[in-house]
């Protein structure tokens, strides 16, 4: 069992930056691939980024490539999402998720691949 708690959301102007963090409970955090997803009002939850359990592989949605960076610190049981050059269309609730699956590719972008979810943190980007 893994419990995930996101933090770092808030209100920021367009062009600004935020860093989200996701703290995980349990001693097996380093064995999980981690992902970030987001859900805007009235829309389905969508993939943002993923990082492999060792951290050597990352995957990004086209809409955030070059602006967002996912990273992890297994010693701190934490995964991060650095978000730069934020746009109003980035406004959403951001969720982190964990999976034991080692599948890497389009499968990693699917919510069905993830076993554990955090409660979400709101990110609002004003124009």
JSON list of C-alpha atoms in Angstrom, two decimals, residues 18-22 29 32-37 47-61 64-73 78-84 94-99 104 108 114:
[
{"chain": "A", "resi": 18, "resn": "UNK", "atom": "CA", "xyz": [5.44, 26.30, -9.64]},
{"chain": "A", "resi": 19, "resn": "UNK", "atom": "CA", "xyz": [6.99, 23.16, -8.24]},
{"chain": "A", "resi": 20, "resn": "UNK", "atom": "CA", "xyz": [4.66, 20.40, -7.16]},
{"chain": "A", "resi": 21, "resn": "UNK", "atom": "CA", "xyz": [5.77, 17.67, -4.82]},
{"chain": "A", "resi": 22, "resn": "UNK", "atom": "CA", "xyz": [4.28, 14.31, -4.01]},
{"chain": "A", "resi": 29, "resn": "UNK", "atom": "CA", "xyz": [8.54, 3.93, -3.00]},
{"chain": "A", "resi": 32, "resn": "UNK", "atom": "CA", "xyz": [7.23, 2.31, -8.22]},
{"chain": "A", "resi": 33, "resn": "UNK", "atom": "CA", "xyz": [7.11, 4.17, -11.48]},
{"chain": "A", "resi": 34, "resn": "UNK", "atom": "CA", "xyz": [5.45, 7.51, -10.83]},
{"chain": "A", "resi": 35, "resn": "UNK", "atom": "CA", "xyz": [3.22, 9.74, -12.88]},
{"chain": "A", "resi": 36, "resn": "UNK", "atom": "CA", "xyz": [1.57, 13.14, -12.82]},
{"chain": "A", "resi": 37, "resn": "UNK", "atom": "CA", "xyz": [-1.88, 13.68, -14.28]},
{"chain": "A", "resi": 47, "resn": "UNK", "atom": "CA", "xyz": [-1.45, 12.41, -18.55]},
{"chain": "A", "resi": 48, "resn": "UNK", "atom": "CA", "xyz": [1.25, 15.00, -17.87]},
{"chain": "A", "resi": 49, "resn": "UNK", "atom": "CA", "xyz": [4.52, 13.19, -17.12]},
{"chain": "A", "resi": 50, "resn": "UNK", "atom": "CA", "xyz": [5.99, 9.94, -15.82]},
{"chain": "A", "resi": 51, "resn": "UNK", "atom": "CA", "xyz": [9.30, 8.80, -14.39]},
{"chain": "A", "resi": 52, "resn": "UNK", "atom": "CA", "xyz": [10.68, 5.30, -14.02]},
{"chain": "A", "resi": 53, "resn": "UNK", "atom": "CA", "xyz": [11.43, 3.75, -10.64]},
{"chain": "A", "resi": 54, "resn": "UNK", "atom": "CA", "xyz": [15.17, 4.43, -10.92]},
{"chain": "A", "resi": 55, "resn": "UNK", "atom": "CA", "xyz": [14.59, 7.77, -12.59]},
{"chain": "A", "resi": 56, "resn": "UNK", "atom": "CA", "xyz": [16.45, 7.05, -15.76]},
{"chain": "A", "resi": 57, "resn": "UNK", "atom": "CA", "xyz": [13.44, 7.33, -18.05]},
{"chain": "A", "resi": 58, "resn": "UNK", "atom": "CA", "xyz": [10.91, 10.11, -18.35]},
{"chain": "A", "resi": 59, "resn": "UNK", "atom": "CA", "xyz": [7.87, 10.66, -20.50]},
{"chain": "A", "resi": 60, "resn": "UNK", "atom": "CA", "xyz": [5.93, 13.87, -21.17]},
{"chain": "A", "resi": 61, "resn": "UNK", "atom": "CA", "xyz": [2.71, 14.91, -22.78]},
{"chain": "A", "resi": 64, "resn": "UNK", "atom": "CA", "xyz": [4.11, 20.24, -21.53]},
{"chain": "A", "resi": 65, "resn": "UNK", "atom": "CA", "xyz": [7.36, 19.19, -23.23]},
{"chain": "A", "resi": 66, "resn": "UNK", "atom": "CA", "xyz": [10.08, 21.75, -22.73]},
{"chain": "A", "resi": 67, "resn": "UNK", "atom": "CA", "xyz": [8.14, 23.47, -19.93]},
{"chain": "A", "resi": 68, "resn": "UNK", "atom": "CA", "xyz": [7.65, 20.79, -17.25]},
{"chain": "A", "resi": 69, "resn": "UNK", "atom": "CA", "xyz": [10.25, 18.54, -15.67]},
{"chain": "A", "resi": 70, "resn": "UNK", "atom": "CA", "xyz": [9.54, 15.45, -13.58]},
{"chain": "A", "resi": 71, "resn": "UNK", "atom": "CA", "xyz": [12.12, 14.20, -11.10]},
{"chain": "A", "resi": 72, "resn": "UNK", "atom": "CA", "xyz": [12.31, 12.04, -8.01]},
{"chain": "A", "resi": 73, "resn": "UNK", "atom": "CA", "xyz": [14.32, 11.66, -4.85]},
{"chain": "A", "resi": 78, "resn": "UNK", "atom": "CA", "xyz": [9.21, 12.24, -3.14]},
{"chain": "A", "resi": 79, "resn": "UNK", "atom": "CA", "xyz": [8.48, 12.96, -6.77]},
{"chain": "A", "resi": 80, "resn": "UNK", "atom": "CA", "xyz": [8.47, 16.50, -8.16]},
{"chain": "A", "resi": 81, "resn": "UNK", "atom": "CA", "xyz": [6.97, 18.34, -11.09]},
{"chain": "A", "resi": 82, "resn": "UNK", "atom": "CA", "xyz": [8.72, 21.59, -11.96]},
{"chain": "A", "resi": 83, "resn": "UNK", "atom": "CA", "xyz": [6.39, 23.68, -14.09]},
{"chain": "A", "resi": 84, "resn": "UNK", "atom": "CA", "xyz": [7.75, 26.68, -15.97]},
{"chain": "A", "resi": 94, "resn": "UNK", "atom": "CA", "xyz": [-2.84, 17.90, -10.51]},
{"chain": "A", "resi": 95, "resn": "UNK", "atom": "CA", "xyz": [-2.59, 14.33, -9.21]},
{"chain": "A", "resi": 96, "resn": "UNK", "atom": "CA", "xyz": [0.39, 12.10, -8.65]},
{"chain": "A", "resi": 97, "resn": "UNK", "atom": "CA", "xyz": [0.07, 8.37, -9.10]},
{"chain": "A", "resi": 98, "resn": "UNK", "atom": "CA", "xyz": [2.14, 5.24, -8.52]},
{"chain": "A", "resi": 99, "resn": "UNK", "atom": "CA", "xyz": [2.37, 1.97, -10.40]},
{"chain": "A", "resi": 104, "resn": "UNK", "atom": "CA", "xyz": [7.00, 1.90, -20.73]},
{"chain": "A", "resi": 108, "resn": "UNK", "atom": "CA", "xyz": [2.32, 4.79, -19.13]},
{"chain": "A", "resi": 114, "resn": "UNK", "atom": "CA", "xyz": [-1.71, 3.31, -12.00]}
]
